[in-house]
PDB file of C-alpha atoms in Angstrom:
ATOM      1  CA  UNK A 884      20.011-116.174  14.955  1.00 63.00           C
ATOM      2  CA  UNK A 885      16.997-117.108  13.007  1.00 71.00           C
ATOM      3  CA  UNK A 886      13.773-116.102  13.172  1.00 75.00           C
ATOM      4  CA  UNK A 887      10.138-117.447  12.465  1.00 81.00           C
ATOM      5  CA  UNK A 888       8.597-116.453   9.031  1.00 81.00           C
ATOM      6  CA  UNK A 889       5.761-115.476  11.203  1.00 80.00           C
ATOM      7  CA  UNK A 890       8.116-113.136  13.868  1.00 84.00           C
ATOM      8  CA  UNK A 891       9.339-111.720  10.276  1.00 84.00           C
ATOM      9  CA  UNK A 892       6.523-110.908   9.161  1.00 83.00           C
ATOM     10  CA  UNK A 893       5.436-108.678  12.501  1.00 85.00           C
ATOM     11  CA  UNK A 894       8.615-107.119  12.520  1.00 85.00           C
ATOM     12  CA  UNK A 895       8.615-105.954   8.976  1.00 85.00           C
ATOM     13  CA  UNK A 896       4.823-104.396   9.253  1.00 85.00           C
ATOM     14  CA  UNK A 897       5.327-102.881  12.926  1.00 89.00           C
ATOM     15  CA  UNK A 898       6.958 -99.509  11.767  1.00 90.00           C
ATOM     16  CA  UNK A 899       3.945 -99.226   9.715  1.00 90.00           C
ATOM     17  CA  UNK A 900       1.356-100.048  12.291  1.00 91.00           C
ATOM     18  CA  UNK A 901       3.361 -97.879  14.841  1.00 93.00           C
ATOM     19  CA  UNK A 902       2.863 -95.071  12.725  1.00 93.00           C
ATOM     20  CA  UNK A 903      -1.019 -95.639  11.999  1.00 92.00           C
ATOM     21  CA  UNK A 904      -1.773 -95.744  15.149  1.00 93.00           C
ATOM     22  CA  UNK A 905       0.193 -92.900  16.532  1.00 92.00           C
ATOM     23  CA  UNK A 906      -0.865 -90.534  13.835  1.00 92.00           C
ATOM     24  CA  UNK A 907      -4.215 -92.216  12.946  1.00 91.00           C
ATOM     25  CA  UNK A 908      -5.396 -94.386  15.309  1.00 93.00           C
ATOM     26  CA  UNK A 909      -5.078 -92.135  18.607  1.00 95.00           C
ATOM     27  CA  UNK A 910      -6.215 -88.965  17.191  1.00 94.00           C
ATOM     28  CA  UNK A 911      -9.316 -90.346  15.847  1.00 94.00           C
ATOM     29  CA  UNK A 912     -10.066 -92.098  19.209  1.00 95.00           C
ATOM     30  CA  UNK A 913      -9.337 -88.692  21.179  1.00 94.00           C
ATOM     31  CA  UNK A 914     -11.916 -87.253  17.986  1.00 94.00           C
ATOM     32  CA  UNK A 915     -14.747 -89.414  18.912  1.00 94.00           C
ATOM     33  CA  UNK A 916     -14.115 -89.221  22.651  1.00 94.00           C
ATOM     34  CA  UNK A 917     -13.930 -85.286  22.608  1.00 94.00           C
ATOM     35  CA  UNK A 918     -17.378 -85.691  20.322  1.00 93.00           C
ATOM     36  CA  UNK A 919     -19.543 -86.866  23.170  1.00 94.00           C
ATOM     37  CA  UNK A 920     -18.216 -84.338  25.818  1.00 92.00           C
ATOM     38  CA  UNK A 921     -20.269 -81.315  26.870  1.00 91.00           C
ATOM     39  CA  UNK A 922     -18.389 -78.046  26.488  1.00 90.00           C
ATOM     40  CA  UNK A 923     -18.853 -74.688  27.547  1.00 86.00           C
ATOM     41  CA  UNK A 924     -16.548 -71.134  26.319  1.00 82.00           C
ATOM     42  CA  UNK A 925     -13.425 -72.273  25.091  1.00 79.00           C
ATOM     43  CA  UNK A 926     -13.591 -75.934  27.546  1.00 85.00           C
ATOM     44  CA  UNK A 927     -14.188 -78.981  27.260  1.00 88.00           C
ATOM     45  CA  UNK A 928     -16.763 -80.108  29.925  1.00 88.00           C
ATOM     46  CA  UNK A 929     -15.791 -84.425  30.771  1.00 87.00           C
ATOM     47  CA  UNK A 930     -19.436 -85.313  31.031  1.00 87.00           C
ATOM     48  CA  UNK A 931     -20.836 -87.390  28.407  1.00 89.00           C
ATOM     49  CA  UNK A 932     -23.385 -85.518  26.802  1.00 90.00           C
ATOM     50  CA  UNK A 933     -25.463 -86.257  23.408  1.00 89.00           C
ATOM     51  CA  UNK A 934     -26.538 -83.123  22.171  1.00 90.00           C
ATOM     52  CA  UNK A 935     -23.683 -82.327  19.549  1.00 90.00           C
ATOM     53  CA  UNK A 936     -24.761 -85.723  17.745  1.00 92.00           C
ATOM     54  CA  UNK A 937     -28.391 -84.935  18.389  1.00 92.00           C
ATOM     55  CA  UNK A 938     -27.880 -80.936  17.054  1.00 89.00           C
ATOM     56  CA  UNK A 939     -26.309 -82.577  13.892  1.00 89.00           C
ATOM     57  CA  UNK A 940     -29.416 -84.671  12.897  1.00 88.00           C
ATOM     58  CA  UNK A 941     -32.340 -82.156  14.028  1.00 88.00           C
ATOM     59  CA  UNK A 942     -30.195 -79.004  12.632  1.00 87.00           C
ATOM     60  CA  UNK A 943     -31.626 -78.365   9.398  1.00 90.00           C
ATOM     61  CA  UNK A 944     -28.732 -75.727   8.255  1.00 89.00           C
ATOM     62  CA  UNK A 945     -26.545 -79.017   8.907  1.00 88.00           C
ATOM     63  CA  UNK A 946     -28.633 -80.856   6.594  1.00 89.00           C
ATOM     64  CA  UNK A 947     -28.612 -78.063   3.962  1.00 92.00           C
ATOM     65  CA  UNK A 948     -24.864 -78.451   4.228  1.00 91.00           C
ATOM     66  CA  UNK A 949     -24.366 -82.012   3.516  1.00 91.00           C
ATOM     67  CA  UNK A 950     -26.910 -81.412   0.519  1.00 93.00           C
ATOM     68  CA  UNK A 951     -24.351 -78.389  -0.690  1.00 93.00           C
ATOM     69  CA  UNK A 952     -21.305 -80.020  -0.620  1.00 93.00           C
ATOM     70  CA  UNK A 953     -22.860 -83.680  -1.951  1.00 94.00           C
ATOM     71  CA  UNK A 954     -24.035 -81.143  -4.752  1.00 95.00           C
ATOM     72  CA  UNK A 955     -20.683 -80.382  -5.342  1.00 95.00           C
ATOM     73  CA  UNK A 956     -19.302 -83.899  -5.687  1.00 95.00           C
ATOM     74  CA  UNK A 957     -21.848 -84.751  -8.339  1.00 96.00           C
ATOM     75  CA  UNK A 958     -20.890 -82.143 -10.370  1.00 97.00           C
ATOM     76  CA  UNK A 959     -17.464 -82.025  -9.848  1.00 96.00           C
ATOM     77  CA  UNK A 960     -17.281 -85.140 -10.412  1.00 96.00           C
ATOM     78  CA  UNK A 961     -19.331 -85.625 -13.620  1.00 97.00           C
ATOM     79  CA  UNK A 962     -17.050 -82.698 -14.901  1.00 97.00           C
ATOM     80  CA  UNK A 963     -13.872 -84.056 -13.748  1.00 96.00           C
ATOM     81  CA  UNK A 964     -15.042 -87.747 -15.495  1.00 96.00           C
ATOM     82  CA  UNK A 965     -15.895 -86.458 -18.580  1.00 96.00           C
ATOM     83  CA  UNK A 966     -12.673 -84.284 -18.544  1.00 95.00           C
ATOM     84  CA  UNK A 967     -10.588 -86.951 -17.657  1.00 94.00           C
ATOM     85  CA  UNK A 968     -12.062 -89.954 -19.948  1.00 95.00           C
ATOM     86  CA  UNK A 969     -11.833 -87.740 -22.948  1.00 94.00           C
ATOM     87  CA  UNK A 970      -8.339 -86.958 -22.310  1.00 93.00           C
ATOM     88  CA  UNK A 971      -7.474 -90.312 -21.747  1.00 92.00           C
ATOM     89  CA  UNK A 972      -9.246 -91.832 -24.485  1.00 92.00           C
ATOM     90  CA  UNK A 973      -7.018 -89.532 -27.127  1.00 91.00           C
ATOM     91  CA  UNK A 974      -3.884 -89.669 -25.116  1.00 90.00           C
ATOM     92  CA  UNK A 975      -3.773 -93.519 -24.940  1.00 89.00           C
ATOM     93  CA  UNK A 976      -5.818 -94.807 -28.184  1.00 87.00           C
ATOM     94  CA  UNK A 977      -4.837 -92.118 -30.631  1.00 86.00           C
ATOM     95  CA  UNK A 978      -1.243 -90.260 -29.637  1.00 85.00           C
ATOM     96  CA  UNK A 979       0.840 -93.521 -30.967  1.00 79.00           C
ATOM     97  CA  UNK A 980       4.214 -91.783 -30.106  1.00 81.00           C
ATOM     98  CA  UNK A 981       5.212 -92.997 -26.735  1.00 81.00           C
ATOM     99  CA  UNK A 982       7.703 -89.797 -26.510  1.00 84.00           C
ATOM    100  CA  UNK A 983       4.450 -87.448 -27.315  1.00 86.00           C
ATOM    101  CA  UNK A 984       1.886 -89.094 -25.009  1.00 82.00           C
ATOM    102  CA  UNK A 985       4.633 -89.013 -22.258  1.00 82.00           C
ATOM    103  CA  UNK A 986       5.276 -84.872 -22.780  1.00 85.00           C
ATOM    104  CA  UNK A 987       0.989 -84.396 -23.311  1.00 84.00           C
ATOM    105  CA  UNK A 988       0.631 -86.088 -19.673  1.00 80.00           C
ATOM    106  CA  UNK A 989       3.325 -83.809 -18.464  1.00 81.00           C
ATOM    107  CA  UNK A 990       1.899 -81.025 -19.597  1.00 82.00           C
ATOM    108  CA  UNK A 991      -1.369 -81.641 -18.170  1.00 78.00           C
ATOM    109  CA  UNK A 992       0.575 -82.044 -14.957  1.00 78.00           C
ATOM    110  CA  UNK A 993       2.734 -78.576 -15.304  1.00 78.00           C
ATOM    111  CA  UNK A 994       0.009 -76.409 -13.456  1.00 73.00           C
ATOM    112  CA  UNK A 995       0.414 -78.935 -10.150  1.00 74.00           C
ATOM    113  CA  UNK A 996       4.146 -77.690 -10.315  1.00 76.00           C
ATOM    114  CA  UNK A 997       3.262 -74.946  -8.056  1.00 77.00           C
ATOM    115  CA  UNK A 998       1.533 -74.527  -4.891  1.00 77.00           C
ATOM    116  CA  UNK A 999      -2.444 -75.021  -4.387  1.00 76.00           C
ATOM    117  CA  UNK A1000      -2.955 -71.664  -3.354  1.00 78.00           C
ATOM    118  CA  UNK A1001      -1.135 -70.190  -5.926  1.00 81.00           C
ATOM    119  CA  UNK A1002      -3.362 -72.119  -8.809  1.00 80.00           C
ATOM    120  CA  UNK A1003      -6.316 -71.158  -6.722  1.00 81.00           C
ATOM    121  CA  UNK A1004      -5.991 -67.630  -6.123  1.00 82.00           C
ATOM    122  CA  UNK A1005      -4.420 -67.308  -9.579  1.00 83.00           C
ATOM    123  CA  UNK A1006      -8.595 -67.460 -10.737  1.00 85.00           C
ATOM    124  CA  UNK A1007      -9.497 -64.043  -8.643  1.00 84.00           C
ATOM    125  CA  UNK A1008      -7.589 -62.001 -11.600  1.00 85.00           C
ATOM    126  CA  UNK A1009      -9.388 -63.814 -14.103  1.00 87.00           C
ATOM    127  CA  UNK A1010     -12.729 -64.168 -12.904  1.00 88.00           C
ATOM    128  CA  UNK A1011     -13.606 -60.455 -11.495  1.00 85.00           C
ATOM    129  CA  UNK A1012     -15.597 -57.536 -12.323  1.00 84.00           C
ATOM    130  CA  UNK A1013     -12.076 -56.201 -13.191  1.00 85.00           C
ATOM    131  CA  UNK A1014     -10.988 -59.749 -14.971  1.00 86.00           C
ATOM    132  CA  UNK A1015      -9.569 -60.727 -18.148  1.00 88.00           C
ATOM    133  CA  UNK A1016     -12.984 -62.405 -18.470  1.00 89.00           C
ATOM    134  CA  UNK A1017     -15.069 -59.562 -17.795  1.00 89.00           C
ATOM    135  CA  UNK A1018     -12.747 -57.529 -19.955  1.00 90.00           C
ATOM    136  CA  UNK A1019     -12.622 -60.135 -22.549  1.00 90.00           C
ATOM    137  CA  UNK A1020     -16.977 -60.219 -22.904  1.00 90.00           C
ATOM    138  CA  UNK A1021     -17.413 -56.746 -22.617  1.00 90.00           C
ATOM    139  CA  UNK A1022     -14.846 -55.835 -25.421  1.00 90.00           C
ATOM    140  CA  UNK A1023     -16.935 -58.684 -27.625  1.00 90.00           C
ATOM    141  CA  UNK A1024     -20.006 -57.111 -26.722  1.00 87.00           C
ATOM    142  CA  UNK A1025     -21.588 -60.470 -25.354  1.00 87.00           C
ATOM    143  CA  UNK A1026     -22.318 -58.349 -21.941  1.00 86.00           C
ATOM    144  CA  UNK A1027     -22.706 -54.730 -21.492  1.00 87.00           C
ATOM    145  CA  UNK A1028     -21.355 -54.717 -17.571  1.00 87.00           C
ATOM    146  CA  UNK A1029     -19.252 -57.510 -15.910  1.00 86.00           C
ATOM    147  CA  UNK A1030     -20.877 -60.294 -14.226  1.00 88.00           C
ATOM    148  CA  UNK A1031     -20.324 -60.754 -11.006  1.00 85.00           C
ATOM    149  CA  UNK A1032     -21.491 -64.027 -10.564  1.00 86.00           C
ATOM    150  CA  UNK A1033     -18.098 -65.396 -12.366  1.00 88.00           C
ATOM    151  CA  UNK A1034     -16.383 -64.508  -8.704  1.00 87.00           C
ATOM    152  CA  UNK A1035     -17.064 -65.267  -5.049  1.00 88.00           C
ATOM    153  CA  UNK A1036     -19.886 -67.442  -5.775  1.00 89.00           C
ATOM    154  CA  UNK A1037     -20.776 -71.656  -6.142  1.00 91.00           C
ATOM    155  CA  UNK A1038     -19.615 -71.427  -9.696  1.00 92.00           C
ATOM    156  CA  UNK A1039     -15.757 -70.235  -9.042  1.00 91.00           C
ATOM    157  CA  UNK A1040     -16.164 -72.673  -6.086  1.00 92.00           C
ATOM    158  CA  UNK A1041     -16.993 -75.564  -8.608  1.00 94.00           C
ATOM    159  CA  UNK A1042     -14.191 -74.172 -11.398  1.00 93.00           C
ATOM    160  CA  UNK A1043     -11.660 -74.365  -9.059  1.00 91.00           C
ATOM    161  CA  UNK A1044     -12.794 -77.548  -8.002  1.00 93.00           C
ATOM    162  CA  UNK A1045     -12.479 -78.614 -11.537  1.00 94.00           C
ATOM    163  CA  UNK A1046      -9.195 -77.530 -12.362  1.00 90.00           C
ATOM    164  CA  UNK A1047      -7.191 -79.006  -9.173  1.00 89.00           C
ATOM    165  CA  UNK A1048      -9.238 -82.566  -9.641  1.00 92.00           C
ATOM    166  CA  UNK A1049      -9.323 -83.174 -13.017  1.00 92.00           C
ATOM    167  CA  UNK A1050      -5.823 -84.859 -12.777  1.00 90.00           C
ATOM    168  CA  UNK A1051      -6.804 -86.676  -9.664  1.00 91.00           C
ATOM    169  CA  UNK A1052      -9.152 -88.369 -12.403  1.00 93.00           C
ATOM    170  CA  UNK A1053      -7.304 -88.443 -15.432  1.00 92.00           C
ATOM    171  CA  UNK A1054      -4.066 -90.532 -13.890  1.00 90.00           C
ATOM    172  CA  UNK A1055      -6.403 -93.208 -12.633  1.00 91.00           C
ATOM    173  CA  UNK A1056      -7.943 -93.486 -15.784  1.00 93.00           C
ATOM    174  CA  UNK A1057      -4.796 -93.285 -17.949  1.00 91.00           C
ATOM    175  CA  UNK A1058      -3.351 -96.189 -16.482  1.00 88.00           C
ATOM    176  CA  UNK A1059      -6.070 -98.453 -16.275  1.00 89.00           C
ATOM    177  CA  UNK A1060      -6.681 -97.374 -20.729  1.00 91.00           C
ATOM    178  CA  UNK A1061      -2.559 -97.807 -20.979  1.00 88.00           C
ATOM    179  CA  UNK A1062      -3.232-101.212 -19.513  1.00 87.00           C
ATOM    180  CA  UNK A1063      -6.138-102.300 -22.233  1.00 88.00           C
ATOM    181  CA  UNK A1064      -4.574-104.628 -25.190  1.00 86.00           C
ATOM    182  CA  UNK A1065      -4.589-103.206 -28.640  1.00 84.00           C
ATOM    183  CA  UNK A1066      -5.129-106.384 -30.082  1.00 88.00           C
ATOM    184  CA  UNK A1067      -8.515-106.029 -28.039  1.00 88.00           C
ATOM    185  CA  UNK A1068      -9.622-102.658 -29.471  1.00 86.00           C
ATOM    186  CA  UNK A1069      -8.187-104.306 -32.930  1.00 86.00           C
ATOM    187  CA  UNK A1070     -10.400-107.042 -32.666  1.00 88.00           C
ATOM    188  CA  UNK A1071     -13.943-105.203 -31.975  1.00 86.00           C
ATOM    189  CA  UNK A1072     -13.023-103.025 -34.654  1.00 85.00           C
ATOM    190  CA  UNK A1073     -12.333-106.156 -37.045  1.00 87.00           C
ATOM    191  CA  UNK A1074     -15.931-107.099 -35.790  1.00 86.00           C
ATOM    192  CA  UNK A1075     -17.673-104.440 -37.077  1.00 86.00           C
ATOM    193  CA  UNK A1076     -17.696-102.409 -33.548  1.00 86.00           C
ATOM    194  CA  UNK A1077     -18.372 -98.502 -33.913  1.00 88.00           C
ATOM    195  CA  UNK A1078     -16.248 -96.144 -31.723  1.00 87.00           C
ATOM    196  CA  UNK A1079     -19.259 -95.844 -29.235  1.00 89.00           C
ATOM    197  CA  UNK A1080     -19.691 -99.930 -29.031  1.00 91.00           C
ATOM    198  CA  UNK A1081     -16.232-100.341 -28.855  1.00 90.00           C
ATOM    199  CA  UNK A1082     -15.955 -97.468 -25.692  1.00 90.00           C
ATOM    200  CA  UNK A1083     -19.611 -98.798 -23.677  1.00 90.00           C
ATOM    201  CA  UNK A1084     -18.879-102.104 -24.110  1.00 91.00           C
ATOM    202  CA  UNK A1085     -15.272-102.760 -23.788  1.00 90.00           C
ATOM    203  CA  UNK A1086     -13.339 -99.773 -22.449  1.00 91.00           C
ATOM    204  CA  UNK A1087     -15.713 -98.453 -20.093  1.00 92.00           C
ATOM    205  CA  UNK A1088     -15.568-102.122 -18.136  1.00 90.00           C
ATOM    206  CA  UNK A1089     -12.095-102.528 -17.946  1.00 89.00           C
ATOM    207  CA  UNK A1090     -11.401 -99.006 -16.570  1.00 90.00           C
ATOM    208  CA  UNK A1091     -13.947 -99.556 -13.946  1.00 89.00           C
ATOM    209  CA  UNK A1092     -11.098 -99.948 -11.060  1.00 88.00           C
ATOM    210  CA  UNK A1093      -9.388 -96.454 -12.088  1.00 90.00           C
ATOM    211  CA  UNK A1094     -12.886 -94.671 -12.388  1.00 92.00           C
ATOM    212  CA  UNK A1095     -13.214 -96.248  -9.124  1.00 91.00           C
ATOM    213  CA  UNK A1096     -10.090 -94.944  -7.759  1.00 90.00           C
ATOM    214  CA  UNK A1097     -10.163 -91.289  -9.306  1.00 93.00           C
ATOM    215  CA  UNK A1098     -13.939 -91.179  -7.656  1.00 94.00           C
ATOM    216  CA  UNK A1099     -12.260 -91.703  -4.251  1.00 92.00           C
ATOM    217  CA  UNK A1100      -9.919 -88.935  -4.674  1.00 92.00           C
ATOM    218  CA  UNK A1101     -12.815 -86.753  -6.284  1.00 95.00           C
ATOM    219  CA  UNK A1102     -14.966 -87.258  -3.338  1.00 94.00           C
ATOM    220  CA  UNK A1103     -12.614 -87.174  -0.498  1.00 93.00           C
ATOM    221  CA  UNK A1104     -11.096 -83.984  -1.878  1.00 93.00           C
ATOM    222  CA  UNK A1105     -14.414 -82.153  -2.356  1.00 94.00           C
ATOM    223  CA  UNK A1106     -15.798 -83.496   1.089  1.00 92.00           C
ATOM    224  CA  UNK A1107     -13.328 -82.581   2.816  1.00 90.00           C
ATOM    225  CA  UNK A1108     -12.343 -78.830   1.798  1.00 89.00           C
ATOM    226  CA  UNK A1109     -13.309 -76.027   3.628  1.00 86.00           C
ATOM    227  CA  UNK A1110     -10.242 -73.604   2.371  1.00 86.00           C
ATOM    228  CA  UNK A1111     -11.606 -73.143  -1.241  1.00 88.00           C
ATOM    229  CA  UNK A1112     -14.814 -72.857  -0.726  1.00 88.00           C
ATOM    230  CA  UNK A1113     -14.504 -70.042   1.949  1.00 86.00           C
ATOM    231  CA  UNK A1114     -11.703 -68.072  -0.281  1.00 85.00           C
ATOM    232  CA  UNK A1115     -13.468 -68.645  -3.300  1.00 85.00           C
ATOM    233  CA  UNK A1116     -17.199 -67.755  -2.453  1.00 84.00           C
ATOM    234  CA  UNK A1117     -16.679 -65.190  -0.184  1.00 81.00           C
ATOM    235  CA  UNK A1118     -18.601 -67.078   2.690  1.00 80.00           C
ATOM    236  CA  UNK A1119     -21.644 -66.954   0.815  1.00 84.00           C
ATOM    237  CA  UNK A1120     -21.430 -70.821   0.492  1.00 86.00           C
ATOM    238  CA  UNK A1121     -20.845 -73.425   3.487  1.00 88.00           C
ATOM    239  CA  UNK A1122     -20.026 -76.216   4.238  1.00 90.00           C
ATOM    240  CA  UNK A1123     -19.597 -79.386   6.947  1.00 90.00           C
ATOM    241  CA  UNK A1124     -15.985 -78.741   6.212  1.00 91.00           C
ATOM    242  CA  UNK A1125     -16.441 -74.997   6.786  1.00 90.00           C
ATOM    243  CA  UNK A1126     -18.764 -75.466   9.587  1.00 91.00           C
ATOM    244  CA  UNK A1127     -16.174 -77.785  11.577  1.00 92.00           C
ATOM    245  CA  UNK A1128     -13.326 -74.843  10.858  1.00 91.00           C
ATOM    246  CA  UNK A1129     -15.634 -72.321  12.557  1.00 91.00           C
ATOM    247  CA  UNK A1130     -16.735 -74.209  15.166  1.00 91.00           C
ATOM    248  CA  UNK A1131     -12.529 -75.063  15.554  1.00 92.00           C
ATOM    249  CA  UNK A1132     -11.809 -71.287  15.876  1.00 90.00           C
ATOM    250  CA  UNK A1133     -14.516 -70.607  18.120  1.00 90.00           C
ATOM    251  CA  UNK A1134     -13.139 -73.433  20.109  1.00 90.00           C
ATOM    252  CA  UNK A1135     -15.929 -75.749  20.215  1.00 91.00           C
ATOM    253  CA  UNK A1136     -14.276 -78.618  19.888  1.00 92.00           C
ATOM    254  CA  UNK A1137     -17.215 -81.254  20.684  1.00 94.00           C
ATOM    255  CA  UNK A1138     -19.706 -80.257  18.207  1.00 93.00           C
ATOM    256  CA  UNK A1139     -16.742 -80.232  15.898  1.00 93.00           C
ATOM    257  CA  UNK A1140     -15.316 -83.309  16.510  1.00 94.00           C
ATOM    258  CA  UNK A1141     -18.641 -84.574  16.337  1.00 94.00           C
ATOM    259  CA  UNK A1142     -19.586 -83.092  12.936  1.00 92.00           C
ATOM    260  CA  UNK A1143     -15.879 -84.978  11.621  1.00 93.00           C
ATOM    261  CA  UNK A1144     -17.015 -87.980  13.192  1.00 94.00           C
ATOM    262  CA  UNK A1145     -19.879 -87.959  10.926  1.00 93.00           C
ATOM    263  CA  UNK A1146     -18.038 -86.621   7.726  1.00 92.00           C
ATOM    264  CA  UNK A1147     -15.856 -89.797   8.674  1.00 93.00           C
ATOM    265  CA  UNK A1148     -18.414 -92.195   8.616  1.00 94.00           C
ATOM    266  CA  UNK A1149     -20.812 -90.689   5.308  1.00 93.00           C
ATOM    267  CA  UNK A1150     -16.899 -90.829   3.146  1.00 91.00           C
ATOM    268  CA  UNK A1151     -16.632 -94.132   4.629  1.00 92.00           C
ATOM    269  CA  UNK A1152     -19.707 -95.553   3.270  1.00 93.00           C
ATOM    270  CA  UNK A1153     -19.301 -94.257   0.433  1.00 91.00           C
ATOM    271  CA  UNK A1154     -15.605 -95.112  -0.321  1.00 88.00           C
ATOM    272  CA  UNK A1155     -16.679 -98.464   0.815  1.00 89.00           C
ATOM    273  CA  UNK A1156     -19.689 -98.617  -1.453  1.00 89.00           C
ATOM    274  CA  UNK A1157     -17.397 -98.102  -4.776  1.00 86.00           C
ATOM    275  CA  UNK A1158     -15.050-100.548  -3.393  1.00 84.00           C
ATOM    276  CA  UNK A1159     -17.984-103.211  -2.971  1.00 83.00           C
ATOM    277  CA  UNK A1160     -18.791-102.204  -7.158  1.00 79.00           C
ATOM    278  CA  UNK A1161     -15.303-102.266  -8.087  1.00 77.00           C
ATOM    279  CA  UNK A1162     -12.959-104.918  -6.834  1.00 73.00           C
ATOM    280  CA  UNK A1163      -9.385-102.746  -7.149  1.00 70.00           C
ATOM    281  CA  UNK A1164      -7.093-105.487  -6.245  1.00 68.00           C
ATOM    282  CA  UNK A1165      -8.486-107.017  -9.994  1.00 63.00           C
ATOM    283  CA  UNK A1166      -6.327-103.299 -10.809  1.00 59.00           C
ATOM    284  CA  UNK A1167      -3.560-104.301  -8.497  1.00 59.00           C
ATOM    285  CA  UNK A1168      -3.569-107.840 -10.278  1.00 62.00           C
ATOM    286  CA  UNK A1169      -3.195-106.686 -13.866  1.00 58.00           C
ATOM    287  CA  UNK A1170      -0.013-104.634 -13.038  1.00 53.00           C
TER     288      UNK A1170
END
């Protein structure tokens, strides 16, 4: 029996739309539905009621929450940028040995071996009034009593942010460098190009997509963790993410769903804003 190139090509993406929309699709549709119920102690009240969407915009703790945790993108993700270009830049343009560039990425990859939770509490040795760091700065006599700022505060928050990311930027990068032409480096150079010409002005643009792409990880990542930031600050920083997982385990699900409908839309926007800058499928193309 044969079949329609058309029929074919239904067939062949139905087990993938099946699956969106019964693990994507649905949920978020019972999200936003459950986000315009009233509720009352642990129940969910079937009226349609506006005051979860109207407590997000008048709330000004809510608003003091988005500005935390956009804080915490622009930093992280200045950090994790720089990080990642720099490693990038040496690993593709001046490790010639395919064999050592290949172990050098691996290594960089080693710590992602084990668990997130592991790599994340593996800072509260390290970073308390007790920790190798403390230790470390006291035994130099750069501080005369620990600092307990180094622990359970934004800056641990932002270090671990760092150190789980930074690879969620450098493989982006990487490949879109691996995929730049010698013979196009070669020829700035043979131009007269210095290293900074030859990095603004020609490597910077073609990496574009993979900056692009590591940005999207960067941002998603950091918008959407609550975990970290309540293990690693001691609740003394909060945010949307946080706020939803409280309002979860206090079982108010409306003004919860309601505060992910939002996150939804803000990561939307700006996922779609970088992919209005950056045409990807140029990426996609050069493979």
């Amino acid at each position: 029996m044969s079949i329609s190139p058309r029929t074919a090509s239904w067939l062949q993406a139905s087990p993938f739309a099946l699956i969106m929309v019964a693990l994507v699709m649905i949920p978020l549709a019972i999200i936003i539905l459950v986000s315009f119920m009233d509720y009352g102690f642990a129940e969910i009240i079937p009226e349609l009621y506006w005051g979860n969407y109207l407590d997000i915009f008048k709330s000004q703790l809510t608003l003091d929450l988005y500005l935390t945790v956009f804080r915490h993108i622009v930093i992280v993700w200045t950090i994790t940028l720089l990080l990642g270009f720099t490693i990038a830049y040496y690993l593709i343009f001046h490790v010639r040995s395919n064999f050592w560039r290949a172990i050098f990425l691996m290594a960089c990859a080693i710590p992602f071996w084990t668990s997130g939770s592991i790599r994340m509490i593996s800072w509260v040795p390290l970073l308390g009034r007790e920790g190798l760091v403390n230790q470390a700065l006291m035994a130099l006599g750069i501080v005369d009593e620990p600092i307990s700022w180094l622990l359970y505060s934004e800056f641990s928050v932002l270090l671990v942010y760092v150190n789980m990311l930074t690879l969620a930027m450098l493989g982006p990068i990487a490949n879109s460098m691996a995929k730049i032409s010698p013979a196009i480096i070669q020829a700035a150079r043979d131009q007269g190009a210095t290293e900074w010409q030859t990095i603004t002005q020609i490597i910077i643009p073609l990496i574009k997509p993979g900056i692009a792409v590591g940005s999207i990880f960067i941002i998603t990542a950091v918008m959407g963790d609550g975990f970290i930031v309540k293990a690693l600050s001691g609740n003394q920083v909060n945010t949307p993410a946080g706020a939803i997982m409280n309002e979860i385990n206090a079982f108010m699900y409306p003004p919860a769903a309601a505060k992910s409908v939002i996150m939804l839309i803000i990561v939307m926007l700006i996922v779609g804003t970088l992919l209005r800058v950056v045409d990807i499928r140029k990426e996609l193309a050069r493979n």
